[in-house]
Coordinates of C-alpha atoms in Angstrom, one line a residue:
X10 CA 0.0 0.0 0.0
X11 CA 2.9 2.4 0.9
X12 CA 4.8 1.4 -2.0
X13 CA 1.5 2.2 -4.5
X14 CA 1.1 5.8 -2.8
X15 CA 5.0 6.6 -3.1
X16 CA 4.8 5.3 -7.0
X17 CA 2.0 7.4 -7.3
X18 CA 3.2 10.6 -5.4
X19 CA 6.4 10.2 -7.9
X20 CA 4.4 10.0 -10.7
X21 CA 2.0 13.1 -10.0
X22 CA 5.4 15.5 -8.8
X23 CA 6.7 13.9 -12.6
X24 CA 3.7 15.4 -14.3
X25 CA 3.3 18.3 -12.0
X26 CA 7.1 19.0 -13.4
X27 CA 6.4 19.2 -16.9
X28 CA 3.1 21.4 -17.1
X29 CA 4.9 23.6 -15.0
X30 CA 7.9 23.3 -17.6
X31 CA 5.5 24.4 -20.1
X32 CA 3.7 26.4 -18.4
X33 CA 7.0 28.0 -17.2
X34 CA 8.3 28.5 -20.8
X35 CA 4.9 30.0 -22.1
X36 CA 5.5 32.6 -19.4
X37 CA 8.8 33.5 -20.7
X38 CA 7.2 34.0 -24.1
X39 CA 4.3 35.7 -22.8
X40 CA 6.7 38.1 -20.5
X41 CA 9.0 39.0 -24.2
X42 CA 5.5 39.3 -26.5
X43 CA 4.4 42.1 -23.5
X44 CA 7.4 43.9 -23.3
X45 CA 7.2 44.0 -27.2
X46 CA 3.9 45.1 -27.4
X47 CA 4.4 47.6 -24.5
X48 CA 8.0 48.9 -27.0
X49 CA 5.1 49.0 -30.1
X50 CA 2.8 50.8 -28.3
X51 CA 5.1 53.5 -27.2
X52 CA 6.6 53.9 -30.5
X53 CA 2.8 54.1 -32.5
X54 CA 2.0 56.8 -29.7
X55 CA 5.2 58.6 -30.9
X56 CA 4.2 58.2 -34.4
X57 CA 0.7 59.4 -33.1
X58 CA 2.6 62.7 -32.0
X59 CA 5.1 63.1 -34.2
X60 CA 2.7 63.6 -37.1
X61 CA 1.2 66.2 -35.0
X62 CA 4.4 68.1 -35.0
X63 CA 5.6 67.2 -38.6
X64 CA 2.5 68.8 -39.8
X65 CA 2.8 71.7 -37.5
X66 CA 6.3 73.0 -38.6
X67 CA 5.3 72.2 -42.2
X68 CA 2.3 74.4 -42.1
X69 CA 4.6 77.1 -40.4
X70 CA 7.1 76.9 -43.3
X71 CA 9.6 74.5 -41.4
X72 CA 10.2 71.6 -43.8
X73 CA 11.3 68.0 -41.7
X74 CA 12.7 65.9 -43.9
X75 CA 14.4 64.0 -41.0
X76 CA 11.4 64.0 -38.8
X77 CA 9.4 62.4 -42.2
X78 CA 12.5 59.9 -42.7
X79 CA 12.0 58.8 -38.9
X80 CA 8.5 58.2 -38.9
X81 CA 8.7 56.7 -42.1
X82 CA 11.1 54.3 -40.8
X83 CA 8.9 53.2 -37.3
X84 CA 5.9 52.5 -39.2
X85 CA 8.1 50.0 -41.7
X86 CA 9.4 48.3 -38.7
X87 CA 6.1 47.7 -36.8
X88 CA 4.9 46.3 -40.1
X89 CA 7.9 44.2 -40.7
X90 CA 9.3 43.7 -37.2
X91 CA 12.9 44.4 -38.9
X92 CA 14.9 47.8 -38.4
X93 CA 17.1 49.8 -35.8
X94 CA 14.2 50.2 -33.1
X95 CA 14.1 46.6 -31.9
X96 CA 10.1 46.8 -32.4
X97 CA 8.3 43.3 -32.9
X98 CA 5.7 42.8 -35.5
X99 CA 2.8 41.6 -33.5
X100 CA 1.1 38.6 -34.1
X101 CA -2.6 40.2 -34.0
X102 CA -4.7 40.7 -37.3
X103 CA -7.1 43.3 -36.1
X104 CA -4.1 45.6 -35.0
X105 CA -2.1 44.6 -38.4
X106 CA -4.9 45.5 -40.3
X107 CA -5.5 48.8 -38.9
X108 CA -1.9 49.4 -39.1
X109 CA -1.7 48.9 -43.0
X110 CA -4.8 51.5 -43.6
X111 CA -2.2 53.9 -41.1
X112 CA 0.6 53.1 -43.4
X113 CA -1.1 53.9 -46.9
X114 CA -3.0 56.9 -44.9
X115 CA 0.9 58.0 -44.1
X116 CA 1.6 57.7 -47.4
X117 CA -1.2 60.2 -48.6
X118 CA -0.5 62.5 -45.7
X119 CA 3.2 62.6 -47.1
X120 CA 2.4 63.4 -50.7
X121 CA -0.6 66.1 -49.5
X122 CA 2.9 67.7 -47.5
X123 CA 4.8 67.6 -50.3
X124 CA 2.2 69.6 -52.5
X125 CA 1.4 71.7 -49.4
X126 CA 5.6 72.5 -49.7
X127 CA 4.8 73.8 -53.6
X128 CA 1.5 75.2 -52.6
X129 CA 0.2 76.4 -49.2
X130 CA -2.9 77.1 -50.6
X131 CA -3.6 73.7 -49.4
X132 CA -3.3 74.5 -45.6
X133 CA -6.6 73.0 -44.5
X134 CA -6.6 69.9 -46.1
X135 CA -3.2 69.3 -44.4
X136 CA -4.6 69.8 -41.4
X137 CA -7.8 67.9 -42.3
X138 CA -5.9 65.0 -42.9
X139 CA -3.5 65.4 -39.8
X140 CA -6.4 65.0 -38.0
X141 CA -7.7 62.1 -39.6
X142 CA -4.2 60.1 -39.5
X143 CA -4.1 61.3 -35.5
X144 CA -7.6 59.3 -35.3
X145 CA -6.5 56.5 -36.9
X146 CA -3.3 56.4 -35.0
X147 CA -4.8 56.7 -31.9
X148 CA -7.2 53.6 -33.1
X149 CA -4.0 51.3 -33.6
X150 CA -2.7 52.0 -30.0
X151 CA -6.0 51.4 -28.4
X152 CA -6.2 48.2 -30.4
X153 CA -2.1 47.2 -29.8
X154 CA -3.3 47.9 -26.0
X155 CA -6.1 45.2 -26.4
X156 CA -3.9 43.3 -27.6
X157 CA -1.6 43.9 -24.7
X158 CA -4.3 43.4 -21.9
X159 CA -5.3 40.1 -23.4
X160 CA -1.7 38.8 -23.0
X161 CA -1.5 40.2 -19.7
X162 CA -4.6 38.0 -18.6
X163 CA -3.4 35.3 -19.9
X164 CA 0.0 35.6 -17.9
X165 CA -1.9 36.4 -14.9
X166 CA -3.4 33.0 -15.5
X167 CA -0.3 30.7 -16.2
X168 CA 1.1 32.5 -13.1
X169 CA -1.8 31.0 -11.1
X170 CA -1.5 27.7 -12.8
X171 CA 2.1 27.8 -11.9
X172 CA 1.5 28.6 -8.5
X173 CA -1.4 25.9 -8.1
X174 CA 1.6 23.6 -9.7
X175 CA 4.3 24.4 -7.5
X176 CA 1.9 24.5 -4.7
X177 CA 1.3 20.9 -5.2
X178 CA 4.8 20.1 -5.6
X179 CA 5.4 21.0 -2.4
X180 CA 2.3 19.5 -0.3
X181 CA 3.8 16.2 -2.3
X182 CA 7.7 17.0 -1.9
X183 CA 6.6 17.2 2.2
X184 CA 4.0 14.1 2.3
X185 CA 7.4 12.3 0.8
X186 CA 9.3 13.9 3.5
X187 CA 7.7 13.2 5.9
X188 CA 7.3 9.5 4.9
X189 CA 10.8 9.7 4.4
X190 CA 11.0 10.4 8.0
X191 CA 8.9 7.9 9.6
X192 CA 10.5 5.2 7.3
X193 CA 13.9 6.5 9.0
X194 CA 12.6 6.4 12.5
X195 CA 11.0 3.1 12.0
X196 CA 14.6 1.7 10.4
X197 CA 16.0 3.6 13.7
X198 CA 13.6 2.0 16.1
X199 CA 14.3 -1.7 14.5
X200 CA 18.1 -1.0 14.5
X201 CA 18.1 0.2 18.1
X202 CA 15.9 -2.8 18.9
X203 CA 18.2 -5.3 17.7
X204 CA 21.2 -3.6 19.1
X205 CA 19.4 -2.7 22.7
X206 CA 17.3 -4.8 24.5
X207 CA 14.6 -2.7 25.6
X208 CA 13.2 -5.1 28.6
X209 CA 16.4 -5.5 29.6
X210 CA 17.9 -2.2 29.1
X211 CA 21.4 -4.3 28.2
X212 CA 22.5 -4.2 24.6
X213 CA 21.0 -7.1 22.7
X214 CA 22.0 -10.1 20.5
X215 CA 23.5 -8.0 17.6
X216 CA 25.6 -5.8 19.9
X217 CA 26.5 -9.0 21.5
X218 CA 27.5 -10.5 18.3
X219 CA 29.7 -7.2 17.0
X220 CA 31.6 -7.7 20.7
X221 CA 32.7 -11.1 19.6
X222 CA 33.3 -11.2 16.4
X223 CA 36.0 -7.8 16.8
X224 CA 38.9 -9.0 16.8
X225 CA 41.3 -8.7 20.3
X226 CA 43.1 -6.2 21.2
X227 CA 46.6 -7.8 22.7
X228 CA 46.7 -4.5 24.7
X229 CA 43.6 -5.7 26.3
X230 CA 44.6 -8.8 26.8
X231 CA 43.6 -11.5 29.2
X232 CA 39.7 -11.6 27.9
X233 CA 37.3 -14.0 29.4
X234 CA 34.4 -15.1 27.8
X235 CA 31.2 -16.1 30.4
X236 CA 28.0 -17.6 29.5
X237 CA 24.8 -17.4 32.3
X238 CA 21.6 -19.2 31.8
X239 CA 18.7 -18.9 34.0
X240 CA 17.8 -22.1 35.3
X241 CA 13.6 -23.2 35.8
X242 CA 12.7 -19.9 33.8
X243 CA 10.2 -22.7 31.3
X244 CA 8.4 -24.1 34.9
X245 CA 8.5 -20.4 35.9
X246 CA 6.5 -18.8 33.0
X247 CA 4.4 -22.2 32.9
X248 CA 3.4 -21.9 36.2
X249 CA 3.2 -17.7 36.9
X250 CA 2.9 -16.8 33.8
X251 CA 5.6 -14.8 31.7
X252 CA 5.7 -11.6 33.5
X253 CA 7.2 -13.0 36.3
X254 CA 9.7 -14.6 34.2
X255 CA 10.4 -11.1 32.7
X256 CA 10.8 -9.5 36.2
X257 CA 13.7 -12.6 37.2
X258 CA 15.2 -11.7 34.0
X259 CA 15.3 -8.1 34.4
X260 CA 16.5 -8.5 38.4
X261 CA 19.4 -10.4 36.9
X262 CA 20.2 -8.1 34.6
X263 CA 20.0 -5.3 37.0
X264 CA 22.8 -7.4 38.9
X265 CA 24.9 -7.7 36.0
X266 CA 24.5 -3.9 34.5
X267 CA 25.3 -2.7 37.7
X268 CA 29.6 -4.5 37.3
X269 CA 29.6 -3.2 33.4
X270 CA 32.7 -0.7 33.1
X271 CA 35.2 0.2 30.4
X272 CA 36.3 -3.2 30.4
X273 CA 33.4 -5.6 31.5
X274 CA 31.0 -5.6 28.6
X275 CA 27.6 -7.2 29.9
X276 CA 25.0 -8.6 27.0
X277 CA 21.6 -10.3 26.7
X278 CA 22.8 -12.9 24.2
X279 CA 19.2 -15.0 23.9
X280 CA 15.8 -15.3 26.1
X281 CA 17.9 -16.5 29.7
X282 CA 21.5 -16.1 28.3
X283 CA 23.8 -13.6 29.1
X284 CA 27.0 -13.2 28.5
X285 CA 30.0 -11.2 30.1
X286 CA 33.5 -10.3 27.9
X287 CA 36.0 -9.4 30.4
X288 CA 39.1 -7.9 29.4
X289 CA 42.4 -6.7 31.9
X290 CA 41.6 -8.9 34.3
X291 CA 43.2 -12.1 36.2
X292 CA 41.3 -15.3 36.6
X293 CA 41.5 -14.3 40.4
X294 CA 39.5 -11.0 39.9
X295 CA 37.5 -12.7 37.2
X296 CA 36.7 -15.0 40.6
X297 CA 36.1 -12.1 42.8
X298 CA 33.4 -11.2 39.7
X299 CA 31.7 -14.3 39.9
X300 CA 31.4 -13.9 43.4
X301 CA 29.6 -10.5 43.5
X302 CA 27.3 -11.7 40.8
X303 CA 26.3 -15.1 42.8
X304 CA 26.3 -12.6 46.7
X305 CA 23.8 -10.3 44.8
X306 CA 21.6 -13.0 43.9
X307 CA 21.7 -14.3 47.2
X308 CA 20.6 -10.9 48.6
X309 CA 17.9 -10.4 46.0
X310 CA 16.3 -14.2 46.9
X311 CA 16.4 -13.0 50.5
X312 CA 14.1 -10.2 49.5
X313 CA 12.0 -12.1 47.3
X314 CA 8.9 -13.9 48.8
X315 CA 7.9 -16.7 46.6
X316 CA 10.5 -16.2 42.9
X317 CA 14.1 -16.7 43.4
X318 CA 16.9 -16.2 40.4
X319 CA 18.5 -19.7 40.0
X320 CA 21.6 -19.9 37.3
X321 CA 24.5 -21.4 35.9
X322 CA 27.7 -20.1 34.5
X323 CA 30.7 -21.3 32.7
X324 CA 33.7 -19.1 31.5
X325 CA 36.8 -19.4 29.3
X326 CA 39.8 -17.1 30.3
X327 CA 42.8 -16.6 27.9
X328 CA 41.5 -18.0 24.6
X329 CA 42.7 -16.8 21.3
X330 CA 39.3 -15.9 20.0
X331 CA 36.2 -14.9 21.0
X332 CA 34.1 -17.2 19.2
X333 CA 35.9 -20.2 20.2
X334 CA 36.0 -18.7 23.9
X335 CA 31.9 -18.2 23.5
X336 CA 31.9 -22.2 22.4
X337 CA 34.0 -23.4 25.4
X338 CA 32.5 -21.2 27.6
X339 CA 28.5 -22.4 26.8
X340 CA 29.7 -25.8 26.8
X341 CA 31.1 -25.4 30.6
X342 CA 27.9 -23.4 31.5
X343 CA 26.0 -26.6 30.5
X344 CA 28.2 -28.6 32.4
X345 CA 27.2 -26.6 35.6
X346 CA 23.5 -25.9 34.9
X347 CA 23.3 -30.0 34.9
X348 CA 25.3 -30.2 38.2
X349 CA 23.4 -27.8 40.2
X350 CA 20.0 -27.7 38.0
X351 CA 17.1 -27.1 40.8
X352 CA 13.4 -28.8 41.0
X353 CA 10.7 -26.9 41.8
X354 CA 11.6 -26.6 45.7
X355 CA 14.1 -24.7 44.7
X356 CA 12.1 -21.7 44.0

């Protein structure tokens, strides 16, 4: 079930990715097609006025040649989209065709000037037609401006759809998080389990197994290897029920956490088996050991009413490996749980 959602988380972020790819790449156009319409219709407004003022010094006896050559030249370029003013033909057909009846208007405006120049007997009509080519300009910005709000809704609509996207990238990229995370705090939870024995509060079988398998240190030697197994635990939880096997196991644990140090490493190897990896130590003091464990059992059976801790132990001291230390050691522990393995009167 986890496995179908993930796939299928992956698979909406994948297409979530692309529309917003596109989406992302129409913007850019969009973005360029408004900043060209917003270059055309700043340069039609200037044609707008420059007429205005081409015709005024004209009818005042102030030919503009240049002024004629430079308005000339804008309205080529927002026909063509090619020339020096980096002005884009745009790609609307109402504007277009309003811009070619401006164009061959221009064109008669210019002649009626030129005749004007030879005869200013023809002032009003000048200014007639001034008028007219003002109206008409004034038409193609206010259509180029339609033109211009229509691609600005349309931007302000990919921007939502890109903000809806990325929106939903992110409510996925977190659900995936924070699955991430529980995944890594379950793996945690299982790794500390098998190292740490939570009952116990000892480290556990794999932590016991890293300790044996490392190789020793000669600058820690002697080691001694010792195996304990509870003895009667199977009548115990038969009889009282697991919990008050637990609670035996966790009293002799207790008794054996409490002589861990630097170099006394204490384990829960299985259900009833501990095991102790002493290093620095001489078989006397690994004695004197032994005999704390076995003085604070006796105290704790003097304190307990009816469940007492009964166990057996065997050790190996000054092996050359721990493994084969661990074998000799278990097989000694054996030897003593059959010599002083208790009935039921002993509990």
């Amino acid at each position: 079930m986890d496995s179908n959602r993930t796939l299928i988380y992956k698979i909406v972020q994948l297409v979530c990715v692309v529309i917003l790819g596109i989406v992302l790449f129409n913007i850019f156009q969009l973005v360029d097609i408004i900043q060209g319409t917003g270059r055309v219709i700043n340069y039609t407004g200037i044609i707008r006025g420059g007429t205005q003022r081409l015709v005024k010094l004209e009818t005042n006896g102030i030919p503009k040649e240049d002024l004629m050559l430079y308005l000339d030249a804008i309205l080529t370029e927002l026909q063509t989209g090619k020339g020096h003013y980096n002005l884009d033909k745009l790609d609307d057909t109402p504007y277009l065709e309003k811009l070619t009846l401006l164009n061959d208007y221009w064109d008669d405006l210019q002649a009626e000037i030129l005749i004007y120049r030879n005869d200013p007997g023809n002032h009003g009509k000048v200014i007639q037609m001034s008028e007219t080519y003002f109206n008409m300009a004034n038409d193609v910005v206010g259509t180029a401006e339609f033109y211009l709000e229509q691609k600005t809704k349309m931007l302000a609509t990919l921007e939502l759809v890109m903000v809806i996207l990325l929106g939903l990238i992110i409510v996925i990229t977190l659900q995936q998080a924070m699955t991430e995370i529980q995944l890594l705090r379950k793996n945690k939870e299982l790794a500390t389990a098998a190292y740490f024995d939570k009952p116990t509060g000892l480290p556990g079988r794999l932590s016991c197994e890293e300790q044996i398998w490392t190789p020793m240190d000669r600058k820690d030697a002697p080691y001694c290897m010792v195996m304990f197994d509870l003895n009667n635990l199977k009548y115990i939880n038969d009889r009282y029920g697991h919990s008050a096997g637990d609670v035996l196991i966790k009293a002799f644990a207790d008794i054996l956490n409490h002589l861990t140090n630097e170099n006394v490493f204490v384990g829960r190897y299985g259900g009833d088996e501990f095991i102790m990896i002493v290093k620095k130590h001489t078989e006397e003091q690994i004695g004197q050991l032994l005999k704390e464990i076995e003085l604070a059992v006796i105290r704790y059976n003097k304190k307990s009413e009816q469940l007492k801790i009964k166990y057996a132990v065997g050790y190996e001291y000054g092996g050359d490996s721990l493994p084969q230390m661990l074998e000799k050691a278990d097989e000694k522990m054996y030897l003593n749980k059959t010599a002083v393995k208790a009935d039921t009167n002993d509990l």
